[in-house]
Amino acid sequence: MKYILVTGGVISGVGKGVIASSIGAILKCCGIEVTAIKIDPYLNIDAGTFSPYEHGEVYVLDDGGEVDLDLGNYERFLNVTLHRENNITTGKIYQQVIDRERHGDFMGKTVQVVPHITDAIQEWVERVAEKPVSDTGKTPEVCIIELGGTVSDIESVAFLEAFRQFQYRIKRENFCVTHVSPVLQPKTTGDHKTKPTQASIQELRRLGLNPDIIICRSEKPIRNSTKQKISNFCNVASAQVICVPDLESIYEVPVHMEKYGIAKYLIERLELGIFPLLPIEKYMKPWIDLGKIMTQPKYETTVAIVGKYTKLEDAYTSILKALTHAGNEVGCRVNVKFIDSSNLEQHMRLMEPAMYHNAWYNLSISDCVVVPGGFGIRGVSGKIDACKWCRESKTPFLGICLGFQVAVIEFGRNVLGLTEANSTELCKTSNHPVIIEMSEHNNGQMGGTMRLGRRLTVFKDSTEGSKIRRLYGDKRNIYERYRHRFEVNPDYVEEYEKNGMYFVGVDSDQKRMEIFELEDHPYYIGVQYHPEYLSRPMNPSPPFVGLLSAAENRLESYLSQECKVLSAEQLDSDEEYLDTKQTSSTNHCEDSSSAYSSSSLS
Ligand code: GLN
């Protein structure tokens, strides 16, 4: 096993995760099996109890692990399925060591950070690195380890010490270090300043680790003389000082980095025993093609995300990525408008009229709408109003998890006339609890107790004509990832279906409602699961593809091509896109003929 440790300097949030994932993506293109471990040096056991405001979204894995959103980057870039143990936190390590101490495993010794915590870190890394993560089932050959935060953080010390010991134990040819540091360009001087980067590398070396590659993150490309300076001061050849300026899309980073010969360097340095003899155009082709598709959009589509965590984009990272992937598939650039659902609520009309009208204006000019997942009552009535607006104005709509549940509530109130329809999460005493708690998922504890992870959803008999089923390639069984505690109350299902909201997808016991689809609407779909977690740049998520193609009034034509993914070459020659773009209007109703009769779905 070969290890590439990726550390950060100066400040966090400069894209260390994307750099680390890109290194992995490059190696994968050379035919190497790659896995990844993300270390978060905080004390939480996992990300399950995090507020999206503080850390961005909680990412969910197949095994139900609630982990840091960076694991999503690795899954997307490497097209792998990680395990909850691929996310290490200080909390997990300490919990393991303390449990062993209580069990008497240390035979009366004093339990200390060195060697007990540092040993536990090394054991964990070596054990998890071996776990297969791709469809091939092969044991990985390279493990990328990203250490969160910066090397000068007090929380990182035990981890850096563990890797200092580790490098000697596993030998030089099996371990290397990449250090990612911003190179700032203060407005007052105009020049790129290297001092903070130099200081962070000095700190890394003081802790006993020498960088093999230095990645300089900057807004604009840095000059060769600046690179030379970093190389001189930091003991790294200038060829291994690589500048990654801000690029239009994160998916351009692997190709950009590989132009500096990262694969060749790592293959030699880590004695990987292969050589990418092919020219870069060949082995990096999937990423070069992706870049081409991304830079040649034929449409521009505005998507409103109506949620409550709209002040922090990271809270909806996977949804934004899923929209980009789906946009590549249907040839459109996605413009996202974040709408704080609280601003859509009636009481805001008098309290904050400008915010209220602005929110409604943005919603009404959007081509389609996503109501994402969430927890708690704040902003829910605004989400319900947004669902009503989409349903009535025939605007393409995708409700995810809580978004699915609020669309069910809205339909209950305004179509079935159940004026008190509600979720027991939001109102415990409702006369019409159309959304209820799954009692087996409430043991009174908060962390890790929801219905979590990859589960089977089955399309019901006679749903062949359903749009969402066709988007999934007309498969009978699909797998998606879940994270929820509440579900549709089965007592109301018959009444909903009689009135046109069909629960086309259910769980394997046919008891839980997992997908609804509305008849007589271009695209009004709700999913209890989170399709965004399984979206990949080269394998976009069907509900998002459906949303964007419906927004462009092209859903039927997309489906009749049997959901083919467009290649870069096809895009170059696809005149149909331009023709459709010119003739398409904002009228979403053209596509609205119901693909099935009500009796066939009920
Ligand atoms: N709060 C809802 C539930 O627990 C929805 C959760 C979500 O959107 N992830 O069921």
Short mmCIF file of C-alpha atoms and ligand atoms in Angstrom, two decimals, residues 372-376 400-403 405 425 450 483-487 528 530, ligand 1:
data_model
loop_
_atom_site.label_atom_id
_atom_site.label_comp_id
_atom_site.label_asym_id
_atom_site.label_seq_id
_atom_site.Cartn_x
_atom_site.Cartn_y
_atom_site.Cartn_z
CA PRO A 372 -34.25 20.16 -0.44
CA GLY A 373 -34.11 18.22 2.80
CA GLY A 374 -34.11 19.81 6.23
CA PHE A 375 -35.21 19.57 9.82
CA GLY A 376 -37.56 21.56 12.05
CA ILE A 400 -36.12 15.90 -1.64
CA CYS A 401 -36.74 14.29 1.75
CA LEU A 402 -38.32 17.15 3.74
CA GLY A 403 -39.13 18.66 0.33
CA GLN A 405 -42.85 15.61 2.81
CA GLU A 425 -42.29 16.59 13.30
CA MET A 450 -32.29 7.93 11.66
CA ARG A 483 -31.50 10.09 5.96
CA HIS A 484 -34.82 10.68 7.68
CA ARG A 485 -36.97 9.96 10.73
CA PHE A 486 -40.47 10.66 9.35
CA GLU A 487 -42.50 9.06 6.55
CA GLN A 528 -37.98 10.48 0.28
CA HIS A 530 -31.40 11.96 -1.20
N1 GLN B 1 -36.94 16.07 8.93
C1 GLN B 1 -37.39 15.06 8.01
C2 GLN B 1 -37.28 13.66 8.61
O1 GLN B 1 -36.51 13.46 9.52
C3 GLN B 1 -36.64 15.14 6.73
C4 GLN B 1 -35.19 14.81 6.86
C5 GLN B 1 -34.36 15.27 5.69
O2 GLN B 1 -34.80 16.10 4.90
N2 GLN B 1 -33.16 14.76 5.58
O3 GLN B 1 -37.90 12.77 8.14
#
